[in-house]
């Protein structure tokens, strides 16, 4: 990595409308890979922690298995379904943040966009951006514009200003400050909340936003990366829970600014002084730790138990050896080349900070060449201290974020001030009918005001009013039965912190009901779920708490829905099962595997001939580990590697060698271009028991076999890249084989992930 002189155009930004932001579950869309057991598990945990509304979750199928997706597939396989969902659910103007669960490619190759616009290849630009950075520029990419590649493409970025308030006209990151009496005379534009519906523009020429990008964006963060060099499922769940628990706690921690002579550190050091001054002015702890002083190495803080923020610049670090503690809600990141490039084995990855408790971290997915615009300026921690969400703080701090992968909890807000919100009238304990005047009760934090209160029903914004006024709700436009009601208080400030309460109300305008109860006679050992017969319609069963089912079990529902035409079972906006109603009765079943591990909220919905609906009260299922596949005997320790059989052309004899693993192309002297048949066989070791996800990358007709489990057959084309399967494995060794016939490539790769950090079936993890 070498230092390049990078130009900041120091101009102010202005909003073309009043921003209403601060981040919240109702303005977030969670995107889930429905084909990935790990993605489903992470999503279930995040939905539980953040109480996401039902419309605000999208399950996608057909997501490529590889770590990098080309930009055209990104448009058609990821962005197009997102756009369709937003339009169908009426969320285009409401969603400000797209959060990806685990199980997605972390990088997007944009070379075809460069070619389409006649751009010459530029090594400083690299060939790929991050999943989150490219999603931030979603509108540009949908419109096939390439302004997202600019180093100043993000007009939401809060720019440095001289203390006079005028933009600083300096040329590069190394001179963004003017030194006076040892203090750098710079401040930054004020922290602002974010809304995707508003167009951010250059303050001095608001009509010229299209030269860089559209001026409209959507924040984006990946909840977790569970691939090789990523985090395990327990680690992801742990840091997401810590982050959610930090909201509004105002931790008394310290932001540490690490100083050493490496260009990775020197790039951002000129902004340490104004960042420190701004944090100190807010009563927040901040300290510069320089290499060679007080036992510090300038890479990671030594012996500190209060890390709430970290600005580092180093290729590697040893957090366990530092003796330091990361507090819940912390943002910790390091400017280096490959912190977010997980297929590159060099340098410490961003996931190391998350492993030790950070709420969020970031890293470049390709060589960034020390352009400071590609990384967050240290003022990130000032925006965070002002109450911005983690996602807002990040994107206000990165001028050109196309290459930066941001991972963690985007809604973390440890320094926000939350109001208390409740329904004052009418009572939610009684049915609602006709037109209702909903009266919110709001208790503002000391010294702060609430501008307005929003009313959301079933994830849809119904209306808003000043905090002391009622909001009219026409319940005749809602389904009968149980509807989710959410009141959101929006603070009267630049950040516009959002505070919410969530409850359920029963609507009864048409006398419709759907009952869920137990019935016997279900075959295949199905798990029967429902309320006890005879209890009131729309209420839970007498069994308290979530019902537990094992992963892969058949779950059966049955009940009554008099007058309804059909009944469907939904998880959020997706339909899991559907059945006709005959003589008032219905029954359906589905596999719990489609839910993934963890807790999932389901709702039975009755559909009437006039297309009217009735909704039962949600049921919570907890999906647990299935019976585990028993481990095999330990293979001979001398038999390292796996057996590889290759047939170069149809009819040729098979050649066989011992290969290091199923981790890419065969050894160089054994490659055959497009082999007719490739086969791997051996045993792999798992060191923790539990449900794993095995992802296989190959091209052709693939047969995967695991002893004690069975086999999986798939025809894999270039676009899919492979497939994923769930394997419940006991700790120990397990025999497997992977055979690829009619292969269109000799590259085969297999990765196991789940209870432990992901690993390739290679090295000391395999024997034959």
XYZ file of C-alpha atoms in Angstrom:
768
model
C 0.000 0.000 0.000
C 1.344 3.472 -0.789
C 0.123 6.943 0.054
C -1.582 8.799 -2.765
C -2.522 12.423 -2.634
C -6.321 12.436 -2.545
C -8.424 15.494 -3.098
C -11.325 16.480 -0.866
C -13.584 19.099 -2.417
C -14.390 21.054 0.723
C -17.951 22.152 0.235
C -20.929 22.026 2.533
C -23.952 19.837 1.956
C -27.548 20.773 2.410
C -30.793 18.861 2.564
C -33.465 19.732 0.058
C -36.090 18.810 2.649
C -36.320 18.398 6.399
C -34.704 15.073 7.343
C -36.600 12.660 9.554
C -34.195 10.007 10.636
C -32.229 8.493 13.492
C -32.702 4.911 12.339
C -35.267 2.377 13.533
C -36.613 -1.104 12.787
C -39.569 0.274 10.838
C -37.224 2.072 8.405
C -34.980 -0.993 7.979
C -35.248 -3.778 5.410
C -33.534 -7.023 6.404
C -32.517 -9.152 3.400
C -32.080 -12.874 4.060
C -30.626 -15.669 1.943
C -33.434 -18.219 2.150
C -31.115 -20.977 0.859
C -28.584 -20.498 3.663
C -29.219 -22.070 7.098
C -26.737 -19.606 8.605
C -28.418 -16.597 7.005
C -31.788 -17.727 8.348
C -30.378 -18.194 11.855
C -28.726 -14.767 11.946
C -31.887 -13.148 10.589
C -34.098 -14.835 13.197
C -31.878 -13.502 15.951
C -31.851 -9.974 14.546
C -35.620 -9.903 14.028
C -36.003 -10.916 17.673
C -33.477 -8.409 18.997
C -34.722 -5.463 16.942
C -38.444 -6.331 16.691
C -38.543 -5.784 12.941
C -42.037 -5.359 11.460
C -43.354 -8.070 9.153
C -43.043 -6.125 5.884
C -39.454 -5.198 6.619
C -37.955 -8.654 5.936
C -37.227 -10.101 2.490
C -36.181 -13.709 1.914
C -34.226 -14.243 -1.325
C -33.457 -17.481 -3.161
C -30.865 -18.039 -5.847
C -28.083 -15.982 -4.235
C -24.711 -17.111 -5.679
C -22.477 -19.104 -3.352
C -19.221 -17.328 -4.253
C -17.714 -14.435 -2.267
C -17.861 -12.086 -5.282
C -20.862 -11.460 -7.529
C -20.698 -9.630 -10.862
C -22.581 -6.356 -11.036
C -25.156 -7.628 -13.538
C -26.102 -10.545 -11.287
C -26.105 -8.091 -8.391
C -28.714 -6.029 -10.236
C -30.937 -8.940 -11.231
C -30.554 -11.353 -8.305
C -30.325 -8.958 -5.361
C -31.271 -5.368 -6.180
C -34.234 -6.178 -8.455
C -35.987 -8.366 -5.845
C -35.299 -5.713 -3.209
C -36.856 -3.043 -5.407
C -39.865 -5.264 -6.183
C -40.401 -5.926 -2.485
C -40.205 -2.239 -1.578
C -42.750 -1.396 -4.268
C -45.110 -4.257 -3.393
C -45.053 -3.435 0.326
C -45.324 0.334 -0.135
C -41.940 0.934 1.483
C -40.051 2.798 -1.251
C -40.225 6.104 0.603
C -39.853 4.637 4.081
C -36.865 2.282 4.072
C -33.606 4.073 4.848
C -31.434 1.063 5.601
C -30.865 -2.293 3.927
C -29.275 -4.805 6.282
C -27.972 -8.082 4.880
C -27.930 -11.209 6.969
C -25.014 -13.636 6.621
C -24.763 -15.755 3.478
C -24.234 -13.103 0.802
C -21.261 -12.319 -1.459
C -19.251 -9.593 0.229
C -17.887 -8.057 -2.997
C -19.376 -6.910 -6.338
C -17.266 -6.944 -9.516
C -18.072 -3.822 -11.557
C -15.731 -4.322 -14.559
C -18.658 -4.682 -16.971
C -19.961 -1.262 -15.880
C -16.534 0.255 -16.554
C -16.492 -1.261 -20.035
C -20.017 -0.095 -20.799
C -18.957 3.486 -20.039
C -15.602 3.250 -21.809
C -13.599 3.631 -18.599
C -10.026 2.422 -18.695
C -8.948 -0.009 -16.035
C -7.393 1.734 -13.035
C -5.589 -0.234 -10.336
C -6.359 2.494 -7.812
C -10.044 1.913 -8.420
C -9.633 -1.896 -8.373
C -12.263 -4.147 -9.959
C -14.779 -4.658 -7.152
C -16.760 -2.781 -4.549
C -18.319 -4.041 -1.336
C -21.840 -5.423 -0.963
C -22.738 -2.621 1.447
C -21.042 0.196 -0.463
C -22.637 -0.819 -3.748
C -26.044 -1.100 -2.095
C -25.624 2.425 -0.710
C -25.451 3.538 -4.376
C -28.387 1.312 -5.316
C -30.130 3.941 -7.444
C -26.983 4.652 -9.464
C -26.388 0.964 -10.099
C -30.013 0.348 -11.096
C -29.735 3.260 -13.565
C -26.361 1.933 -14.822
C -24.517 5.081 -13.827
C -20.905 4.798 -12.637
C -20.760 7.891 -10.461
C -20.570 5.542 -7.477
C -16.883 4.992 -8.299
C -16.020 8.593 -7.450
C -14.007 9.362 -4.343
C -16.511 12.097 -3.424
C -19.654 10.346 -4.637
C -21.323 10.317 -1.198
C -23.094 13.646 -0.781
C -24.326 12.610 2.687
C -20.703 12.793 3.884
C -20.198 15.512 6.529
C -17.346 17.636 5.233
C -14.537 19.348 7.187
C -14.950 23.095 7.684
C -12.748 25.787 9.120
C -14.011 27.072 12.443
C -15.276 30.134 10.594
C -17.807 27.810 8.965
C -16.272 28.201 5.501
C -15.230 25.103 3.545
C -11.509 24.397 3.816
C -9.905 24.702 0.339
C -7.002 22.351 0.976
C -5.844 19.709 -1.465
C -5.479 16.423 0.386
C -6.019 14.487 3.555
C -2.594 15.433 4.835
C -3.508 19.109 4.854
C -7.185 19.218 5.758
C -6.345 21.321 8.807
C -4.742 24.636 9.552
C -2.504 24.542 12.615
C -2.740 27.427 15.050
C -1.005 27.231 18.419
C -0.743 23.465 18.169
C -4.470 23.022 17.454
C -5.814 22.182 14.018
C -8.449 24.767 13.174
C -11.048 22.485 11.635
C -14.485 21.276 12.532
C -16.968 19.198 10.559
C -20.500 19.732 9.378
C -23.100 18.933 12.014
C -24.368 15.386 12.454
C -27.616 14.702 10.609
C -30.075 11.877 10.562
C -30.642 10.105 7.259
C -33.655 9.561 5.014
C -33.440 7.814 1.669
C -36.301 9.860 0.216
C -34.306 13.097 0.349
C -31.787 14.197 -2.215
C -28.483 15.289 -0.741
C -26.762 18.007 -2.753
C -23.759 20.284 -2.910
C -24.654 23.352 -0.894
C -23.338 25.860 -3.428
C -24.784 24.228 -6.539
C -27.780 22.118 -5.479
C -28.848 21.518 -9.068
C -25.637 19.719 -10.058
C -25.775 16.538 -8.061
C -25.785 14.120 -10.999
C -22.128 14.755 -11.862
C -21.021 12.465 -9.046
C -24.030 10.368 -8.061
C -27.791 10.618 -7.844
C -27.764 12.324 -4.456
C -30.191 9.691 -3.127
C -28.939 6.686 -1.254
C -29.892 3.889 1.100
C -27.677 2.995 4.067
C -26.415 -0.579 4.053
C -24.632 -2.846 6.541
C -23.978 -6.601 6.657
C -25.015 -8.144 9.984
C -22.314 -10.785 9.850
C -19.837 -12.527 7.603
C -19.736 -16.257 8.344
C -17.302 -17.412 5.646
C -13.622 -18.283 5.939
C -11.838 -15.755 8.191
C -15.238 -14.547 9.326
C -17.186 -15.103 12.538
C -18.950 -18.178 13.843
C -22.707 -18.154 14.338
C -22.367 -17.909 18.150
C -19.985 -14.967 17.744
C -22.379 -13.121 15.427
C -25.309 -13.701 17.769
C -23.232 -12.510 20.740
C -22.069 -9.202 19.266
C -25.528 -8.406 17.855
C -27.060 -8.969 21.291
C -24.397 -6.814 22.970
C -24.981 -4.057 20.427
C -28.748 -4.063 20.864
C -28.327 -3.987 24.631
C -26.101 -0.904 24.421
C -28.812 1.384 23.040
C -29.222 4.514 25.127
C -26.742 3.393 27.793
C -24.287 6.291 27.227
C -21.235 4.196 28.118
C -18.386 5.990 29.892
C -15.787 4.644 27.524
C -12.870 6.132 25.641
C -12.242 6.515 21.921
C -8.622 5.555 21.240
C -6.784 7.102 18.286
C -3.774 4.916 17.485
C -0.621 6.622 16.247
C 2.373 4.989 14.571
C 4.664 5.718 11.628
C 2.871 3.364 9.237
C 1.137 5.099 6.306
C -2.018 3.292 7.401
C -1.985 5.401 10.561
C -0.482 8.600 9.172
C -3.270 8.926 6.600
C -5.805 9.890 9.270
C -3.588 11.397 11.973
C -4.130 15.019 10.819
C -7.772 14.674 11.881
C -7.008 13.343 15.373
C -6.858 16.800 16.980
C -10.240 18.123 15.766
C -11.847 14.755 16.550
C -10.409 14.804 20.054
C -11.529 18.377 20.626
C -15.068 17.616 19.448
C -15.369 14.520 21.629
C -13.979 16.338 24.662
C -16.473 19.152 24.102
C -19.235 16.540 24.330
C -17.842 15.108 27.554
C -16.613 11.928 25.867
C -13.334 10.229 26.651
C -10.664 10.341 23.953
C -6.949 9.558 23.958
C -4.185 9.369 21.373
C -1.955 6.340 22.015
C 1.378 6.701 20.249
C 3.870 3.923 19.571
C 6.757 3.928 22.032
C 4.962 5.900 24.749
C 3.734 4.430 28.029
C 4.180 0.892 26.790
C 1.930 1.383 23.772
C 2.700 -0.008 20.300
C 0.434 2.327 18.313
C -1.495 -0.596 16.805
C -4.018 -1.614 19.466
C -4.542 -0.110 22.944
C -2.677 -1.930 25.689
C -4.324 -2.588 29.045
C -7.454 -0.483 28.539
C -10.815 -1.728 29.802
C -13.044 0.983 28.338
C -12.736 0.870 24.535
C -15.874 2.448 23.073
C -14.138 3.501 19.860
C -10.929 2.684 18.016
C -9.267 4.348 15.025
C -6.315 2.171 14.038
C -3.976 1.971 11.088
C -2.111 -1.311 10.974
C -1.903 -4.424 8.818
C -2.209 -6.721 11.822
C -2.923 -6.659 15.527
C -3.243 -9.042 18.467
C -6.375 -8.185 20.404
C -6.221 -11.078 22.903
C -2.663 -10.048 23.724
C -3.593 -6.404 24.234
C -5.273 -6.924 27.593
C -7.960 -4.447 26.523
C -11.750 -4.726 26.612
C -14.203 -3.568 23.949
C -17.402 -2.172 25.454
C -20.882 -2.985 24.126
C -21.831 -0.615 21.316
C -18.225 0.136 20.316
C -17.036 0.857 16.774
C -13.509 -0.399 16.121
C -11.787 -0.418 12.731
C -8.363 -0.280 11.103
C -7.250 1.364 7.877
C -5.456 -1.328 5.918
C -5.661 -3.003 2.527
C -7.542 -6.215 3.120
C -9.517 -6.038 6.385
C -12.665 -6.799 4.372
C -11.117 -9.017 1.682
C -11.697 -12.457 3.159
C -10.266 -14.565 0.350
C -6.940 -12.778 0.863
C -5.192 -14.461 3.770
C -2.928 -11.551 4.682
C -3.705 -8.921 7.346
C -6.049 -9.084 10.311
C -9.700 -9.008 9.290
C -12.441 -6.701 10.562
C -14.160 -9.754 12.054
C -11.503 -9.881 14.790
C -12.928 -6.709 16.348
C -16.435 -8.183 16.197
C -15.212 -11.425 17.739
C -14.136 -9.461 20.799
C -17.382 -7.546 21.178
C -17.481 -4.540 18.853
C -20.915 -3.518 17.560
C -19.461 -2.688 14.150
C -16.307 -2.662 12.083
C -15.281 -2.158 8.477
C -12.628 -2.932 5.884
C -11.808 -2.616 2.209
C -12.710 -5.539 -0.046
C -9.879 -4.736 -2.475
C -6.603 -2.775 -2.303
C -7.681 0.831 -1.468
C -4.253 2.554 -1.747
C -4.632 4.756 1.349
C -7.225 7.031 -0.222
C -8.655 8.542 2.930
C -12.002 8.973 1.150
C -12.405 5.184 1.118
C -12.260 4.950 4.907
C -14.154 6.593 7.761
C -12.574 9.787 9.047
C -12.076 9.747 12.842
C -15.039 12.131 13.175
C -17.128 8.985 12.822
C -17.008 8.786 16.605
C -18.308 12.342 17.005
C -21.372 11.561 14.884
C -21.863 8.402 16.948
C -21.538 10.394 20.187
C -24.191 12.789 18.865
C -26.695 9.933 18.878
C -26.525 8.796 15.254
C -26.998 5.111 14.564
C -23.961 3.055 13.653
C -24.985 3.095 9.991
C -25.577 6.851 9.965
C -22.288 7.564 11.733
C -20.384 5.484 9.184
C -21.872 6.967 6.029
C -21.478 10.529 7.298
C -17.764 9.734 7.626
C -16.853 8.094 4.292
C -16.714 10.273 1.170
C -16.305 7.386 -1.299
C -17.746 4.241 0.336
C -18.057 1.978 -2.717
C -15.180 -0.275 -1.571
C -15.816 -0.313 2.187
C -17.575 -3.315 3.727
C -19.396 -2.383 6.946
C -20.337 -5.273 9.246
C -22.238 -5.234 12.525
C -25.480 -3.886 13.962
C -26.544 -0.862 11.878
C -29.144 0.197 14.446
C -26.769 0.368 17.425
C -27.282 3.736 19.162
C -25.489 3.738 22.517
C -25.487 7.545 22.742
C -29.064 8.209 21.690
C -31.641 9.707 24.078
C -34.864 7.727 23.904
C -38.376 8.851 24.739
C -40.929 6.637 26.468
C -43.949 5.942 24.270
C -47.290 4.275 25.041
C -50.867 4.094 23.754
C -52.942 6.404 25.938
C -56.280 5.697 24.262
C -58.066 3.497 23.315
C -57.122 0.468 25.357
C -55.461 -2.330 23.395
C -57.141 -4.800 25.740
C -60.462 -4.227 23.964
C -61.366 -4.787 20.277
C -61.034 -1.777 17.969
C -63.803 -0.934 15.496
C -64.506 1.780 12.948
C -62.562 5.038 13.018
C -60.358 5.317 16.086
C -58.497 8.352 17.430
C -55.217 6.940 18.726
C -53.807 9.084 21.526
C -50.087 8.578 22.164
C -48.484 9.125 25.550
C -44.929 10.410 25.235
C -42.374 11.173 27.912
C -39.414 13.022 26.370
C -35.867 12.734 27.702
C -34.761 15.621 29.879
C -33.929 18.698 27.834
C -35.255 17.231 24.576
C -38.451 17.599 22.615
C -40.446 15.220 20.446
C -41.440 16.730 17.107
C -44.089 14.200 16.146
C -45.379 10.670 16.656
C -45.848 8.234 13.771
C -48.442 5.443 13.698
C -47.422 2.208 11.970
C -49.709 -0.811 11.550
C -48.358 -4.143 10.299
C -45.177 -2.394 9.136
C -47.003 0.323 7.158
C -46.869 4.021 8.003
C -50.459 5.180 8.553
C -49.897 8.778 9.586
C -48.278 11.146 12.068
C -49.137 14.098 14.270
C -47.480 16.424 16.785
C -46.744 14.614 20.016
C -49.772 15.951 21.923
C -52.320 15.252 19.199
C -54.249 12.126 18.267
C -53.792 10.165 15.043
C -56.848 8.940 13.154
C -56.945 5.258 12.250
C -59.674 3.740 10.073
C -59.708 0.150 11.269
C -62.165 -0.874 8.537
C -59.194 -0.779 6.152
C -57.405 -3.377 8.300
C -57.917 -7.143 8.545
C -59.998 -8.429 11.408
C -57.986 -10.143 14.095
C -54.579 -9.350 15.514
C -52.681 -6.430 13.991
C -49.303 -5.076 15.055
C -49.414 -1.459 16.209
C -46.299 0.644 16.586
C -45.946 4.233 17.794
C -42.687 6.004 16.929
C -41.690 9.260 18.614
C -39.337 11.378 16.486
C -37.051 13.780 18.302
C -36.956 17.449 17.298
C -33.244 17.548 16.505
C -30.836 17.208 13.584
C -30.416 13.511 14.378
C -34.164 12.929 14.871
C -33.783 9.930 17.145
C -36.636 7.449 16.770
C -38.131 5.823 19.890
C -40.855 3.222 19.521
C -43.283 0.999 21.341
C -44.900 -2.105 19.869
C -48.060 -3.918 20.830
C -50.915 -5.932 19.312
C -54.502 -4.794 18.880
C -57.526 -6.866 17.922
C -59.741 -5.456 15.153
C -63.332 -6.651 14.993
C -65.369 -4.952 12.267
C -66.786 -7.983 10.445
C -66.939 -10.662 13.140
C -64.376 -12.808 11.383
C -61.992 -15.122 13.175
C -59.463 -17.857 12.489
C -58.778 -20.495 15.105
C -55.577 -22.467 15.498
C -55.807 -25.620 17.566
C -54.550 -29.150 17.967
C -55.898 -32.188 16.186
C -54.708 -35.761 16.182
C -54.129 -38.056 13.267
C -51.239 -36.198 11.630
C -48.805 -38.690 10.153
C -45.012 -38.682 9.631
C -44.410 -37.822 13.265
C -45.428 -34.232 12.718
C -45.093 -31.694 15.474
C -48.581 -30.329 16.173
C -48.676 -26.652 17.035
C -51.585 -24.476 18.068
C -53.873 -23.380 20.858
C -55.939 -25.754 22.927
C -59.394 -26.320 21.464
C -62.013 -24.292 23.272
C -59.911 -21.229 24.062
C -60.892 -17.822 22.708
C -60.180 -17.233 19.028
C -57.150 -15.087 18.398
C -55.503 -15.943 21.717
C -52.417 -17.996 22.456
C -52.669 -21.574 23.630
C -52.434 -22.359 27.321
C -48.817 -23.362 26.841
C -46.671 -20.347 27.715
C -43.529 -19.378 25.819
C -42.303 -20.458 22.406
C -42.892 -23.992 21.231
C -39.731 -25.939 20.385
C -39.311 -28.048 17.278
C -36.182 -29.657 15.915
C -34.680 -28.442 12.666
C -36.203 -30.307 9.721
C -39.284 -31.578 11.608
C -42.683 -31.452 9.909
C -44.817 -28.873 11.716
C -48.588 -29.252 11.421
C -51.239 -26.566 11.932
C -55.002 -27.002 11.863
C -58.061 -25.096 12.980
C -61.267 -23.364 11.971
C -62.010 -20.336 9.780
C -65.758 -20.178 9.187
C -66.636 -18.409 5.951
C -63.023 -18.185 4.786
C -61.998 -19.557 1.408
C -58.423 -20.427 2.247
C -55.851 -20.048 4.994
C -52.152 -19.324 4.708
C -49.291 -19.506 7.158
C -46.912 -16.563 6.977
C -43.558 -15.585 8.369
C -43.566 -11.862 7.789
C -44.454 -11.276 4.151
C -43.550 -14.766 2.906
C -46.092 -17.574 2.689
C -44.855 -20.876 4.139
C -47.966 -22.977 3.512
C -51.520 -22.580 2.246
C -54.675 -24.669 2.507
C -58.285 -24.558 1.398
C -61.003 -24.240 4.036
C -63.565 -27.061 3.812
C -66.639 -27.102 6.030
C -64.995 -24.397 8.089
C -61.911 -26.486 8.811
C -58.349 -26.319 7.512
C -55.028 -28.108 7.991
C -51.509 -27.553 6.676
C -47.934 -28.523 7.380
C -44.403 -27.479 6.474
C -40.791 -28.262 7.306
C -39.197 -26.259 10.097
C -35.992 -26.173 8.028
C -37.388 -23.247 6.001
C -37.359 -21.162 9.174
C -33.762 -21.777 10.163
C -32.458 -22.120 13.705
C -33.680 -19.865 16.493
C -36.987 -18.176 17.212
C -39.422 -17.382 14.426
C -42.768 -15.617 14.642
C -45.567 -17.052 12.463
C -49.116 -15.917 11.783
C -52.122 -17.742 10.349
C -54.159 -15.554 7.974
C -57.626 -16.405 6.698
C -58.664 -15.180 3.233
C -62.349 -14.632 2.427
C -64.134 -14.687 -0.962
C -64.166 -10.864 -1.010
C -60.348 -10.964 -0.451
C -60.854 -9.692 3.074
C -58.454 -11.046 5.689
C -58.448 -12.152 9.295
C -55.237 -12.609 11.278
C -54.654 -14.928 14.222
C -52.342 -13.925 17.024
C -48.726 -14.766 16.130
C -47.176 -17.990 17.357
C -43.488 -18.264 18.175
C -41.572 -21.407 17.249
C -38.084 -22.089 18.515
C -36.162 -24.291 16.102
C -33.451 -26.329 17.835
C -30.665 -28.689 16.775
C -31.835 -31.921 15.117
C -30.335 -35.284 16.064
C -26.653 -35.151 15.214
C -24.817 -37.418 12.799
C -22.512 -39.624 14.860
C -18.814 -39.088 14.314
C -16.777 -41.778 12.589
C -13.561 -43.300 13.855
C -10.478 -41.091 13.713
C -8.584 -41.596 10.428
C -4.901 -42.401 10.337
C -3.052 -39.139 11.168
C -0.521 -39.952 8.456
C -3.230 -39.790 5.793
C -3.355 -36.002 5.407
C -5.365 -34.549 2.541
C -8.148 -36.042 0.420
C -8.205 -38.428 -2.510
C -8.758 -36.670 -5.839
C -9.857 -38.613 -8.917
C -9.947 -36.877 -12.293
C -11.125 -38.023 -15.714
C -9.804 -35.683 -18.390
C -12.230 -36.730 -21.151
C -15.170 -39.094 -21.344
C -13.826 -42.595 -21.775
C -10.387 -41.813 -20.371
C -9.078 -43.730 -17.401
C -9.298 -42.039 -14.022
C -6.127 -40.571 -12.548
C -5.797 -40.347 -8.767
C -3.639 -38.374 -6.345
C -3.793 -37.145 -2.757
C -4.675 -33.428 -2.788
C -4.361 -30.897 0.063
C -8.114 -30.434 0.186
C -11.299 -29.355 -1.551
C -10.155 -25.754 -1.726
C -10.075 -24.657 -5.342
C -8.384 -26.021 -8.416
C -6.341 -29.251 -8.313
C -2.563 -29.044 -7.884
C -0.930 -27.349 -10.880
C 0.641 -30.501 -12.336
C -2.724 -32.281 -12.149
C -4.958 -29.696 -13.796
C -6.942 -30.614 -16.859
C -8.846 -27.517 -17.895
C -12.379 -28.760 -18.379
C -12.234 -32.231 -16.906
C -15.056 -34.648 -17.653
C -15.300 -35.877 -14.068
C -13.794 -34.711 -10.762
C -14.151 -36.594 -7.501
C -12.985 -35.890 -3.951
C -13.248 -38.354 -1.056
C -12.029 -38.360 2.535
C -13.029 -37.296 6.015
C -13.351 -33.875 7.628
C -13.185 -32.893 11.283
C -15.535 -30.582 13.182
C -14.460 -29.412 16.635
C -17.867 -28.339 17.938
C -21.176 -30.193 17.748
C -24.167 -28.551 16.106
C -25.877 -27.633 12.850
C -23.364 -26.679 10.155
C -23.781 -25.217 6.710
C -21.706 -26.864 4.008
C -21.305 -24.750 0.895
C -19.989 -26.389 -2.259
C -18.713 -24.377 -5.217
C -18.522 -26.350 -8.462
C -19.766 -26.349 -12.059
C -21.593 -29.365 -13.446
C -23.685 -32.243 -12.083
C -22.685 -32.450 -8.427
C -23.321 -35.276 -5.965
C -22.460 -34.635 -2.320
C -22.463 -37.570 0.065
C -21.890 -37.534 3.835
C -21.867 -40.796 5.764
C -24.881 -41.086 8.040
C -26.678 -38.214 6.316
C -27.281 -39.250 2.724
C -26.620 -37.419 -0.504
C -27.555 -34.222 -2.283
C -27.667 -33.897 -6.087
C -27.630 -30.604 -7.945
C -27.038 -29.261 -11.411
C -24.904 -26.151 -10.855
C -24.511 -23.506 -13.542
C -22.081 -20.620 -13.673
C -24.520 -18.083 -12.240
C -25.377 -20.132 -9.139
C -21.795 -21.147 -8.483
C -22.756 -23.906 -6.069
C -25.194 -24.833 -3.305
C -25.593 -24.969 0.464
C -26.846 -27.781 2.695
C -27.424 -28.153 6.439
C -25.455 -30.850 8.258
C -26.142 -31.704 11.926
C -22.736 -32.963 13.015
C -21.371 -34.463 16.176
C -17.902 -33.330 17.156
C -15.318 -35.507 15.433
C -14.548 -36.939 11.980
C -17.077 -37.515 9.186
C -16.637 -39.319 5.864
C -17.677 -37.474 2.706
C -17.365 -37.442 -1.075
C -17.997 -34.824 -3.760
C -18.352 -35.925 -7.374
C -18.731 -33.536 -10.307
C -19.618 -34.953 -13.727
C -20.023 -32.996 -16.956
C -17.812 -30.448 -15.251
C -17.425 -27.072 -16.925
C -14.549 -26.121 -14.602
C -12.068 -28.078 -12.525
C -12.480 -25.688 -9.580
C -14.218 -27.288 -6.596
C -14.334 -25.725 -3.142
C -16.119 -26.823 0.036
C -16.529 -24.758 3.220
C -18.110 -25.676 6.558
C -19.474 -22.936 8.832
C -21.703 -22.626 11.872
C -20.837 -23.424 15.482
C -17.175 -22.624 14.755
C -15.439 -20.196 12.418
C -15.765 -21.352 8.803
C -13.005 -23.483 7.298
C -12.258 -25.063 3.954
C -12.152 -28.849 3.751
C -8.384 -28.698 3.558
C -5.205 -28.779 5.626
C -5.379 -30.395 9.055
C -9.197 -30.614 8.791
C -9.154 -33.440 6.235
C -7.714 -36.955 5.947
C -8.279 -39.767 3.523
